[in-house]
């Protein structure tokens, strides 16, 4: 079942803990679509026909998708069966939408939104302001024109998708890796530290119903960086900035991820601010994990199972999104970080997620 968190419900939350009423909307069809069409790998149990979203433990189960693969029948059938929450992997980024200043082309993002809505899925917009994937012309703008371009971009894109996305990653990866504070991006240089608050206010004006998230990586467990993220969002909340949640990207490796206790503590302290938390871009690298293929796949399964299990156990964690679902199409070259292999067979990692969502 798809669950929907309405902004109005979030607004009713207590200051100490997130009191979430789940609006349960039945996703379009939960039927089984038959087993995957290829033989399972030798190391995974027989394929299961029901999708991950069927075992979703009250969470939205998502994936990044690429519009160019939606016409691939295996890609689409897998995506349709397992997920109810879709993020455009790159199609809603500034360099794709507005490669030439003043000319917005939403066609690739619209294709993803239309496909998702045709299946009763929710959509997360990604991402309005990020130091990556910006159009070349932005960096060459005179300072006097930068704020206008910033404001127009947010108003135009969030306005275009108004009512069609459940949430936005409004600002992405604004925190420096060393825990020293904000990353020195072109936005901070041109607009000052308040660009983050400005972005959230503009997004809320453009789409008052959308849930608005701050999204980042390497801030999943308790660390100097996650402390800075916590400080940031606590300050934004105190200033009355319309922010609803924090996305923890969870780009990790099977032998390198935060302790589960640290992840749970970080989720809880963010929820204690009245914010939602989600796992927003999970993938688990194994290429550099020592041992046999089976042992690497087993370690990957454990990582997926245990990390997703922390979200399942945390009331304030409302969604888990994987950064793709088949190793045939991952942004991490030379690795196999996802739940399906390159022939679309369910890997042990898939079963790890399925068991975590089934609270096993
Ligand atoms: C990546 C996509 O996967 C690539 O296809 C694209 O070329 C660059 O961006 N953190 C993020 C995502 O928030 O937007 C990035 O996605 C991966 C890191």
JSON list of C-alpha atoms in Angstrom, two decimals, residues 81-289:
[
{"chain": "A", "resi": 81, "resn": "UNK", "atom": "CA", "xyz": [6.29, -4.09, -9.33]},
{"chain": "A", "resi": 82, "resn": "UNK", "atom": "CA", "xyz": [8.65, -3.04, -6.57]},
{"chain": "A", "resi": 83, "resn": "UNK", "atom": "CA", "xyz": [8.24, 0.68, -5.99]},
{"chain": "A", "resi": 84, "resn": "UNK", "atom": "CA", "xyz": [5.66, 3.37, -5.23]},
{"chain": "A", "resi": 85, "resn": "UNK", "atom": "CA", "xyz": [7.95, 6.41, -4.92]},
{"chain": "A", "resi": 86, "resn": "UNK", "atom": "CA", "xyz": [9.97, 7.75, -7.85]},
{"chain": "A", "resi": 87, "resn": "UNK", "atom": "CA", "xyz": [12.88, 10.18, -8.07]},
{"chain": "A", "resi": 88, "resn": "UNK", "atom": "CA", "xyz": [14.26, 11.44, -11.38]},
{"chain": "A", "resi": 89, "resn": "UNK", "atom": "CA", "xyz": [17.93, 10.48, -11.32]},
{"chain": "A", "resi": 90, "resn": "UNK", "atom": "CA", "xyz": [18.97, 13.57, -13.29]},
{"chain": "A", "resi": 91, "resn": "UNK", "atom": "CA", "xyz": [16.02, 14.81, -15.42]},
{"chain": "A", "resi": 92, "resn": "UNK", "atom": "CA", "xyz": [14.83, 17.48, -12.97]},
{"chain": "A", "resi": 93, "resn": "UNK", "atom": "CA", "xyz": [18.23, 19.05, -12.44]},
{"chain": "A", "resi": 94, "resn": "UNK", "atom": "CA", "xyz": [18.96, 22.61, -13.55]},
{"chain": "A", "resi": 95, "resn": "UNK", "atom": "CA", "xyz": [21.35, 21.72, -16.37]},
{"chain": "A", "resi": 96, "resn": "UNK", "atom": "CA", "xyz": [18.76, 19.44, -17.98]},
{"chain": "A", "resi": 97, "resn": "UNK", "atom": "CA", "xyz": [15.78, 21.76, -17.60]},
{"chain": "A", "resi": 98, "resn": "UNK", "atom": "CA", "xyz": [17.44, 25.05, -18.52]},
{"chain": "A", "resi": 99, "resn": "UNK", "atom": "CA", "xyz": [20.58, 24.35, -20.54]},
{"chain": "A", "resi": 100, "resn": "UNK", "atom": "CA", "xyz": [20.01, 27.68, -22.26]},
{"chain": "A", "resi": 101, "resn": "UNK", "atom": "CA", "xyz": [19.06, 30.59, -20.01]},
{"chain": "A", "resi": 102, "resn": "UNK", "atom": "CA", "xyz": [15.37, 31.40, -20.10]},
{"chain": "A", "resi": 103, "resn": "UNK", "atom": "CA", "xyz": [14.39, 28.28, -22.07]},
{"chain": "A", "resi": 104, "resn": "UNK", "atom": "CA", "xyz": [12.94, 25.59, -19.77]},
{"chain": "A", "resi": 105, "resn": "UNK", "atom": "CA", "xyz": [12.45, 22.08, -21.15]},
{"chain": "A", "resi": 106, "resn": "UNK", "atom": "CA", "xyz": [10.62, 19.80, -18.71]},
{"chain": "A", "resi": 107, "resn": "UNK", "atom": "CA", "xyz": [9.97, 16.92, -21.13]},
{"chain": "A", "resi": 108, "resn": "UNK", "atom": "CA", "xyz": [12.28, 14.34, -19.58]},
{"chain": "A", "resi": 109, "resn": "UNK", "atom": "CA", "xyz": [11.05, 14.98, -16.05]},
{"chain": "A", "resi": 110, "resn": "UNK", "atom": "CA", "xyz": [7.46, 15.10, -17.28]},
{"chain": "A", "resi": 111, "resn": "UNK", "atom": "CA", "xyz": [7.88, 11.65, -18.81]},
{"chain": "A", "resi": 112, "resn": "UNK", "atom": "CA", "xyz": [8.87, 10.24, -15.43]},
{"chain": "A", "resi": 113, "resn": "UNK", "atom": "CA", "xyz": [6.05, 12.02, -13.62]},
{"chain": "A", "resi": 114, "resn": "UNK", "atom": "CA", "xyz": [3.46, 10.89, -16.15]},
{"chain": "A", "resi": 115, "resn": "UNK", "atom": "CA", "xyz": [4.62, 7.29, -16.00]},
{"chain": "A", "resi": 116, "resn": "UNK", "atom": "CA", "xyz": [4.63, 7.30, -12.20]},
{"chain": "A", "resi": 117, "resn": "UNK", "atom": "CA", "xyz": [1.22, 8.94, -11.90]},
{"chain": "A", "resi": 118, "resn": "UNK", "atom": "CA", "xyz": [-0.16, 6.44, -14.40]},
{"chain": "A", "resi": 119, "resn": "UNK", "atom": "CA", "xyz": [0.74, 3.76, -11.88]},
{"chain": "A", "resi": 120, "resn": "UNK", "atom": "CA", "xyz": [-0.48, 5.61, -8.80]},
{"chain": "A", "resi": 121, "resn": "UNK", "atom": "CA", "xyz": [3.05, 6.25, -7.60]},
{"chain": "A", "resi": 122, "resn": "UNK", "atom": "CA", "xyz": [4.29, 9.30, -5.68]},
{"chain": "A", "resi": 123, "resn": "UNK", "atom": "CA", "xyz": [7.11, 11.44, -7.06]},
{"chain": "A", "resi": 124, "resn": "UNK", "atom": "CA", "xyz": [9.96, 13.21, -5.28]},
{"chain": "A", "resi": 125, "resn": "UNK", "atom": "CA", "xyz": [11.48, 16.18, -7.12]},
{"chain": "A", "resi": 126, "resn": "UNK", "atom": "CA", "xyz": [15.28, 16.18, -7.17]},
{"chain": "A", "resi": 127, "resn": "UNK", "atom": "CA", "xyz": [16.84, 18.71, -6.86]},
{"chain": "A", "resi": 128, "resn": "UNK", "atom": "CA", "xyz": [16.27, 22.45, -7.01]},
{"chain": "A", "resi": 129, "resn": "UNK", "atom": "CA", "xyz": [19.59, 23.81, -5.68]},
{"chain": "A", "resi": 130, "resn": "UNK", "atom": "CA", "xyz": [22.83, 21.79, -5.79]},
{"chain": "A", "resi": 131, "resn": "UNK", "atom": "CA", "xyz": [26.44, 22.62, -6.53]},
{"chain": "A", "resi": 132, "resn": "UNK", "atom": "CA", "xyz": [26.37, 19.85, -9.18]},
{"chain": "A", "resi": 133, "resn": "UNK", "atom": "CA", "xyz": [24.56, 19.63, -12.52]},
{"chain": "A", "resi": 134, "resn": "UNK", "atom": "CA", "xyz": [24.16, 23.39, -13.01]},
{"chain": "A", "resi": 135, "resn": "UNK", "atom": "CA", "xyz": [23.95, 24.90, -16.48]},
{"chain": "A", "resi": 136, "resn": "UNK", "atom": "CA", "xyz": [27.23, 26.35, -17.75]},
{"chain": "A", "resi": 137, "resn": "UNK", "atom": "CA", "xyz": [25.71, 29.83, -18.13]},
{"chain": "A", "resi": 138, "resn": "UNK", "atom": "CA", "xyz": [24.94, 30.04, -14.40]},
{"chain": "A", "resi": 139, "resn": "UNK", "atom": "CA", "xyz": [28.59, 30.22, -13.43]},
{"chain": "A", "resi": 140, "resn": "UNK", "atom": "CA", "xyz": [29.16, 33.04, -15.91]},
{"chain": "A", "resi": 141, "resn": "UNK", "atom": "CA", "xyz": [26.29, 35.22, -14.70]},
{"chain": "A", "resi": 142, "resn": "UNK", "atom": "CA", "xyz": [27.11, 38.72, -13.45]},
{"chain": "A", "resi": 143, "resn": "UNK", "atom": "CA", "xyz": [26.61, 38.90, -9.69]},
{"chain": "A", "resi": 144, "resn": "UNK", "atom": "CA", "xyz": [23.80, 41.41, -10.14]},
{"chain": "A", "resi": 145, "resn": "UNK", "atom": "CA", "xyz": [21.78, 38.86, -12.12]},
{"chain": "A", "resi": 146, "resn": "UNK", "atom": "CA", "xyz": [22.46, 35.79, -9.99]},
{"chain": "A", "resi": 147, "resn": "UNK", "atom": "CA", "xyz": [19.69, 36.20, -7.40]},
{"chain": "A", "resi": 148, "resn": "UNK", "atom": "CA", "xyz": [17.08, 36.76, -10.10]},
{"chain": "A", "resi": 149, "resn": "UNK", "atom": "CA", "xyz": [18.16, 33.57, -11.89]},
{"chain": "A", "resi": 150, "resn": "UNK", "atom": "CA", "xyz": [18.13, 31.62, -8.59]},
{"chain": "A", "resi": 151, "resn": "UNK", "atom": "CA", "xyz": [14.65, 32.83, -7.70]},
{"chain": "A", "resi": 152, "resn": "UNK", "atom": "CA", "xyz": [13.22, 32.33, -11.18]},
{"chain": "A", "resi": 153, "resn": "UNK", "atom": "CA", "xyz": [14.58, 28.78, -11.37]},
{"chain": "A", "resi": 154, "resn": "UNK", "atom": "CA", "xyz": [12.98, 27.68, -8.11]},
{"chain": "A", "resi": 155, "resn": "UNK", "atom": "CA", "xyz": [9.68, 29.42, -8.85]},
{"chain": "A", "resi": 156, "resn": "UNK", "atom": "CA", "xyz": [9.52, 28.00, -12.39]},
{"chain": "A", "resi": 157, "resn": "UNK", "atom": "CA", "xyz": [10.44, 24.39, -11.62]},
{"chain": "A", "resi": 158, "resn": "UNK", "atom": "CA", "xyz": [8.55, 23.99, -8.34]},
{"chain": "A", "resi": 159, "resn": "UNK", "atom": "CA", "xyz": [5.64, 25.78, -9.98]},
{"chain": "A", "resi": 160, "resn": "UNK", "atom": "CA", "xyz": [5.72, 23.52, -13.01]},
{"chain": "A", "resi": 161, "resn": "UNK", "atom": "CA", "xyz": [5.51, 20.41, -10.83]},
{"chain": "A", "resi": 162, "resn": "UNK", "atom": "CA", "xyz": [3.06, 21.94, -8.32]},
{"chain": "A", "resi": 163, "resn": "UNK", "atom": "CA", "xyz": [0.58, 19.29, -7.20]},
{"chain": "A", "resi": 164, "resn": "UNK", "atom": "CA", "xyz": [2.48, 16.52, -9.02]},
{"chain": "A", "resi": 165, "resn": "UNK", "atom": "CA", "xyz": [5.28, 15.85, -6.53]},
{"chain": "A", "resi": 166, "resn": "UNK", "atom": "CA", "xyz": [4.90, 14.74, -2.93]},
{"chain": "A", "resi": 167, "resn": "UNK", "atom": "CA", "xyz": [8.23, 16.25, -1.93]},
{"chain": "A", "resi": 168, "resn": "UNK", "atom": "CA", "xyz": [11.27, 18.15, -3.13]},
{"chain": "A", "resi": 169, "resn": "UNK", "atom": "CA", "xyz": [14.93, 17.90, -2.35]},
{"chain": "A", "resi": 170, "resn": "UNK", "atom": "CA", "xyz": [15.08, 21.68, -2.19]},
{"chain": "A", "resi": 171, "resn": "UNK", "atom": "CA", "xyz": [18.77, 22.03, -1.29]},
{"chain": "A", "resi": 172, "resn": "UNK", "atom": "CA", "xyz": [21.23, 19.21, -1.87]},
{"chain": "A", "resi": 173, "resn": "UNK", "atom": "CA", "xyz": [24.69, 18.67, -0.31]},
{"chain": "A", "resi": 174, "resn": "UNK", "atom": "CA", "xyz": [25.19, 22.18, 1.10]},
{"chain": "A", "resi": 175, "resn": "UNK", "atom": "CA", "xyz": [27.39, 20.98, 3.98]},
{"chain": "A", "resi": 176, "resn": "UNK", "atom": "CA", "xyz": [31.16, 20.62, 3.74]},
{"chain": "A", "resi": 177, "resn": "UNK", "atom": "CA", "xyz": [32.53, 17.10, 4.17]},
{"chain": "A", "resi": 178, "resn": "UNK", "atom": "CA", "xyz": [34.90, 17.98, 7.00]},
{"chain": "A", "resi": 179, "resn": "UNK", "atom": "CA", "xyz": [32.16, 19.14, 9.35]},
{"chain": "A", "resi": 180, "resn": "UNK", "atom": "CA", "xyz": [33.48, 22.70, 9.28]},
{"chain": "A", "resi": 181, "resn": "UNK", "atom": "CA", "xyz": [30.19, 24.22, 8.10]},
{"chain": "A", "resi": 182, "resn": "UNK", "atom": "CA", "xyz": [28.61, 25.13, 4.80]},
{"chain": "A", "resi": 183, "resn": "UNK", "atom": "CA", "xyz": [30.17, 24.06, 1.52]},
{"chain": "A", "resi": 184, "resn": "UNK", "atom": "CA", "xyz": [31.59, 27.04, -0.38]},
{"chain": "A", "resi": 185, "resn": "UNK", "atom": "CA", "xyz": [29.25, 26.78, -3.36]},
{"chain": "A", "resi": 186, "resn": "UNK", "atom": "CA", "xyz": [28.48, 29.39, -5.98]},
{"chain": "A", "resi": 187, "resn": "UNK", "atom": "CA", "xyz": [25.16, 29.93, -4.21]},
{"chain": "A", "resi": 188, "resn": "UNK", "atom": "CA", "xyz": [26.82, 30.74, -0.91]},
{"chain": "A", "resi": 189, "resn": "UNK", "atom": "CA", "xyz": [29.37, 32.96, -2.62]},
{"chain": "A", "resi": 190, "resn": "UNK", "atom": "CA", "xyz": [26.77, 34.92, -4.58]},
{"chain": "A", "resi": 191, "resn": "UNK", "atom": "CA", "xyz": [23.86, 34.97, -2.10]},
{"chain": "A", "resi": 192, "resn": "UNK", "atom": "CA", "xyz": [25.31, 34.41, 1.36]},
{"chain": "A", "resi": 193, "resn": "UNK", "atom": "CA", "xyz": [24.47, 31.68, 3.89]},
{"chain": "A", "resi": 194, "resn": "UNK", "atom": "CA", "xyz": [20.77, 32.54, 3.82]},
{"chain": "A", "resi": 195, "resn": "UNK", "atom": "CA", "xyz": [20.44, 31.10, 0.30]},
{"chain": "A", "resi": 196, "resn": "UNK", "atom": "CA", "xyz": [19.29, 27.87, 1.93]},
{"chain": "A", "resi": 197, "resn": "UNK", "atom": "CA", "xyz": [16.43, 29.51, 3.82]},
{"chain": "A", "resi": 198, "resn": "UNK", "atom": "CA", "xyz": [15.60, 31.58, 0.73]},
{"chain": "A", "resi": 199, "resn": "UNK", "atom": "CA", "xyz": [15.37, 28.42, -1.40]},
{"chain": "A", "resi": 200, "resn": "UNK", "atom": "CA", "xyz": [12.95, 26.73, 0.99]},
{"chain": "A", "resi": 201, "resn": "UNK", "atom": "CA", "xyz": [10.74, 29.84, 1.22]},
{"chain": "A", "resi": 202, "resn": "UNK", "atom": "CA", "xyz": [10.61, 30.16, -2.57]},
{"chain": "A", "resi": 203, "resn": "UNK", "atom": "CA", "xyz": [9.81, 26.46, -3.02]},
{"chain": "A", "resi": 204, "resn": "UNK", "atom": "CA", "xyz": [7.03, 26.68, -0.45]},
{"chain": "A", "resi": 205, "resn": "UNK", "atom": "CA", "xyz": [5.52, 29.71, -2.18]},
{"chain": "A", "resi": 206, "resn": "UNK", "atom": "CA", "xyz": [5.59, 27.85, -5.50]},
{"chain": "A", "resi": 207, "resn": "UNK", "atom": "CA", "xyz": [4.15, 24.59, -4.13]},
{"chain": "A", "resi": 208, "resn": "UNK", "atom": "CA", "xyz": [2.62, 24.99, -0.65]},
{"chain": "A", "resi": 209, "resn": "UNK", "atom": "CA", "xyz": [1.63, 21.33, -0.41]},
{"chain": "A", "resi": 210, "resn": "UNK", "atom": "CA", "xyz": [4.98, 19.77, -1.21]},
{"chain": "A", "resi": 211, "resn": "UNK", "atom": "CA", "xyz": [7.10, 18.36, 1.61]},
{"chain": "A", "resi": 212, "resn": "UNK", "atom": "CA", "xyz": [10.43, 20.18, 1.52]},
{"chain": "A", "resi": 213, "resn": "UNK", "atom": "CA", "xyz": [13.66, 18.32, 2.30]},
{"chain": "A", "resi": 214, "resn": "UNK", "atom": "CA", "xyz": [17.30, 19.11, 2.86]},
{"chain": "A", "resi": 215, "resn": "UNK", "atom": "CA", "xyz": [19.34, 16.23, 1.36]},
{"chain": "A", "resi": 216, "resn": "UNK", "atom": "CA", "xyz": [22.95, 15.20, 1.93]},
{"chain": "A", "resi": 217, "resn": "UNK", "atom": "CA", "xyz": [25.48, 12.34, 2.04]},
{"chain": "A", "resi": 218, "resn": "UNK", "atom": "CA", "xyz": [27.93, 11.18, 4.75]},
{"chain": "A", "resi": 219, "resn": "UNK", "atom": "CA", "xyz": [25.63, 12.63, 7.37]},
{"chain": "A", "resi": 220, "resn": "UNK", "atom": "CA", "xyz": [23.78, 9.42, 8.12]},
{"chain": "A", "resi": 221, "resn": "UNK", "atom": "CA", "xyz": [25.33, 8.57, 11.48]},
{"chain": "A", "resi": 222, "resn": "UNK", "atom": "CA", "xyz": [26.43, 10.82, 14.34]},
{"chain": "A", "resi": 223, "resn": "UNK", "atom": "CA", "xyz": [29.41, 12.81, 13.07]},
{"chain": "A", "resi": 224, "resn": "UNK", "atom": "CA", "xyz": [30.78, 16.35, 12.76]},
{"chain": "A", "resi": 225, "resn": "UNK", "atom": "CA", "xyz": [29.00, 16.66, 9.41]},
{"chain": "A", "resi": 226, "resn": "UNK", "atom": "CA", "xyz": [25.68, 15.34, 10.69]},
{"chain": "A", "resi": 227, "resn": "UNK", "atom": "CA", "xyz": [26.02, 17.69, 13.67]},
{"chain": "A", "resi": 228, "resn": "UNK", "atom": "CA", "xyz": [26.30, 20.62, 11.25]},
{"chain": "A", "resi": 229, "resn": "UNK", "atom": "CA", "xyz": [23.27, 19.36, 9.32]},
{"chain": "A", "resi": 230, "resn": "UNK", "atom": "CA", "xyz": [21.35, 19.03, 12.58]},
{"chain": "A", "resi": 231, "resn": "UNK", "atom": "CA", "xyz": [22.36, 22.56, 13.58]},
{"chain": "A", "resi": 232, "resn": "UNK", "atom": "CA", "xyz": [21.32, 23.87, 10.15]},
{"chain": "A", "resi": 233, "resn": "UNK", "atom": "CA", "xyz": [17.85, 22.36, 10.12]},
{"chain": "A", "resi": 234, "resn": "UNK", "atom": "CA", "xyz": [17.25, 23.20, 13.78]},
{"chain": "A", "resi": 235, "resn": "UNK", "atom": "CA", "xyz": [18.06, 26.83, 12.98]},
{"chain": "A", "resi": 236, "resn": "UNK", "atom": "CA", "xyz": [15.84, 26.79, 9.90]},
{"chain": "A", "resi": 237, "resn": "UNK", "atom": "CA", "xyz": [12.95, 25.41, 11.96]},
{"chain": "A", "resi": 238, "resn": "UNK", "atom": "CA", "xyz": [13.53, 28.01, 14.66]},
{"chain": "A", "resi": 239, "resn": "UNK", "atom": "CA", "xyz": [13.40, 30.74, 12.01]},
{"chain": "A", "resi": 240, "resn": "UNK", "atom": "CA", "xyz": [10.06, 29.44, 10.78]},
{"chain": "A", "resi": 241, "resn": "UNK", "atom": "CA", "xyz": [11.54, 28.33, 7.46]},
{"chain": "A", "resi": 242, "resn": "UNK", "atom": "CA", "xyz": [9.19, 25.81, 5.76]},
{"chain": "A", "resi": 243, "resn": "UNK", "atom": "CA", "xyz": [11.31, 22.67, 5.95]},
{"chain": "A", "resi": 244, "resn": "UNK", "atom": "CA", "xyz": [9.73, 19.26, 6.50]},
{"chain": "A", "resi": 245, "resn": "UNK", "atom": "CA", "xyz": [12.53, 16.76, 6.47]},
{"chain": "A", "resi": 246, "resn": "UNK", "atom": "CA", "xyz": [16.07, 15.60, 5.92]},
{"chain": "A", "resi": 247, "resn": "UNK", "atom": "CA", "xyz": [17.20, 13.09, 3.31]},
{"chain": "A", "resi": 248, "resn": "UNK", "atom": "CA", "xyz": [20.06, 10.76, 4.25]},
{"chain": "A", "resi": 249, "resn": "UNK", "atom": "CA", "xyz": [21.53, 9.64, 0.94]},
{"chain": "A", "resi": 250, "resn": "UNK", "atom": "CA", "xyz": [23.22, 6.45, 2.23]},
{"chain": "A", "resi": 251, "resn": "UNK", "atom": "CA", "xyz": [25.79, 6.00, -0.51]},
{"chain": "A", "resi": 252, "resn": "UNK", "atom": "CA", "xyz": [27.86, 3.45, 1.39]},
{"chain": "A", "resi": 253, "resn": "UNK", "atom": "CA", "xyz": [29.93, 0.30, 0.93]},
{"chain": "A", "resi": 254, "resn": "UNK", "atom": "CA", "xyz": [29.24, -3.13, 2.39]},
{"chain": "A", "resi": 255, "resn": "UNK", "atom": "CA", "xyz": [32.19, -2.69, 4.72]},
{"chain": "A", "resi": 256, "resn": "UNK", "atom": "CA", "xyz": [31.84, 1.04, 5.34]},
{"chain": "A", "resi": 257, "resn": "UNK", "atom": "CA", "xyz": [28.70, 2.44, 6.87]},
{"chain": "A", "resi": 258, "resn": "UNK", "atom": "CA", "xyz": [27.71, 4.03, 10.17]},
{"chain": "A", "resi": 259, "resn": "UNK", "atom": "CA", "xyz": [26.79, 1.87, 13.13]},
{"chain": "A", "resi": 260, "resn": "UNK", "atom": "CA", "xyz": [23.09, 1.14, 13.29]},
{"chain": "A", "resi": 261, "resn": "UNK", "atom": "CA", "xyz": [22.88, 2.77, 16.70]},
{"chain": "A", "resi": 262, "resn": "UNK", "atom": "CA", "xyz": [24.49, 5.92, 15.33]},
{"chain": "A", "resi": 263, "resn": "UNK", "atom": "CA", "xyz": [22.11, 5.99, 12.36]},
{"chain": "A", "resi": 264, "resn": "UNK", "atom": "CA", "xyz": [19.10, 5.46, 14.60]},
{"chain": "A", "resi": 265, "resn": "UNK", "atom": "CA", "xyz": [20.24, 8.18, 17.02]},
{"chain": "A", "resi": 266, "resn": "UNK", "atom": "CA", "xyz": [20.67, 10.64, 14.16]},
{"chain": "A", "resi": 267, "resn": "UNK", "atom": "CA", "xyz": [17.25, 9.82, 12.77]},
{"chain": "A", "resi": 268, "resn": "UNK", "atom": "CA", "xyz": [15.69, 10.25, 16.21]},
{"chain": "A", "resi": 269, "resn": "UNK", "atom": "CA", "xyz": [17.28, 13.62, 16.92]},
{"chain": "A", "resi": 270, "resn": "UNK", "atom": "CA", "xyz": [16.10, 14.92, 13.54]},
{"chain": "A", "resi": 271, "resn": "UNK", "atom": "CA", "xyz": [12.61, 13.56, 14.21]},
{"chain": "A", "resi": 272, "resn": "UNK", "atom": "CA", "xyz": [12.80, 15.27, 17.59]},
{"chain": "A", "resi": 273, "resn": "UNK", "atom": "CA", "xyz": [12.85, 18.58, 15.71]},
{"chain": "A", "resi": 274, "resn": "UNK", "atom": "CA", "xyz": [9.51, 17.63, 14.20]},
{"chain": "A", "resi": 275, "resn": "UNK", "atom": "CA", "xyz": [11.11, 16.65, 10.90]},
{"chain": "A", "resi": 276, "resn": "UNK", "atom": "CA", "xyz": [10.61, 13.63, 8.69]},
{"chain": "A", "resi": 277, "resn": "UNK", "atom": "CA", "xyz": [13.65, 11.60, 7.71]},
{"chain": "A", "resi": 278, "resn": "UNK", "atom": "CA", "xyz": [14.12, 9.48, 4.65]},
{"chain": "A", "resi": 279, "resn": "UNK", "atom": "CA", "xyz": [16.78, 7.28, 3.12]},
{"chain": "A", "resi": 280, "resn": "UNK", "atom": "CA", "xyz": [17.02, 9.11, -0.18]},
{"chain": "A", "resi": 281, "resn": "UNK", "atom": "CA", "xyz": [19.65, 7.55, -2.47]},
{"chain": "A", "resi": 282, "resn": "UNK", "atom": "CA", "xyz": [20.79, 4.21, -1.07]},
{"chain": "A", "resi": 283, "resn": "UNK", "atom": "CA", "xyz": [23.31, 2.04, -2.81]},
{"chain": "A", "resi": 284, "resn": "UNK", "atom": "CA", "xyz": [25.92, -0.33, -1.31]},
{"chain": "A", "resi": 285, "resn": "UNK", "atom": "CA", "xyz": [29.23, -0.78, -3.13]},
{"chain": "A", "resi": 286, "resn": "UNK", "atom": "CA", "xyz": [30.96, -4.17, -3.04]},
{"chain": "A", "resi": 287, "resn": "UNK", "atom": "CA", "xyz": [33.74, -4.01, -5.67]},
{"chain": "A", "resi": 288, "resn": "UNK", "atom": "CA", "xyz": [36.43, -3.38, -3.09]},
{"chain": "A", "resi": 289, "resn": "UNK", "atom": "CA", "xyz": [35.12, -5.81, -0.51]}
]
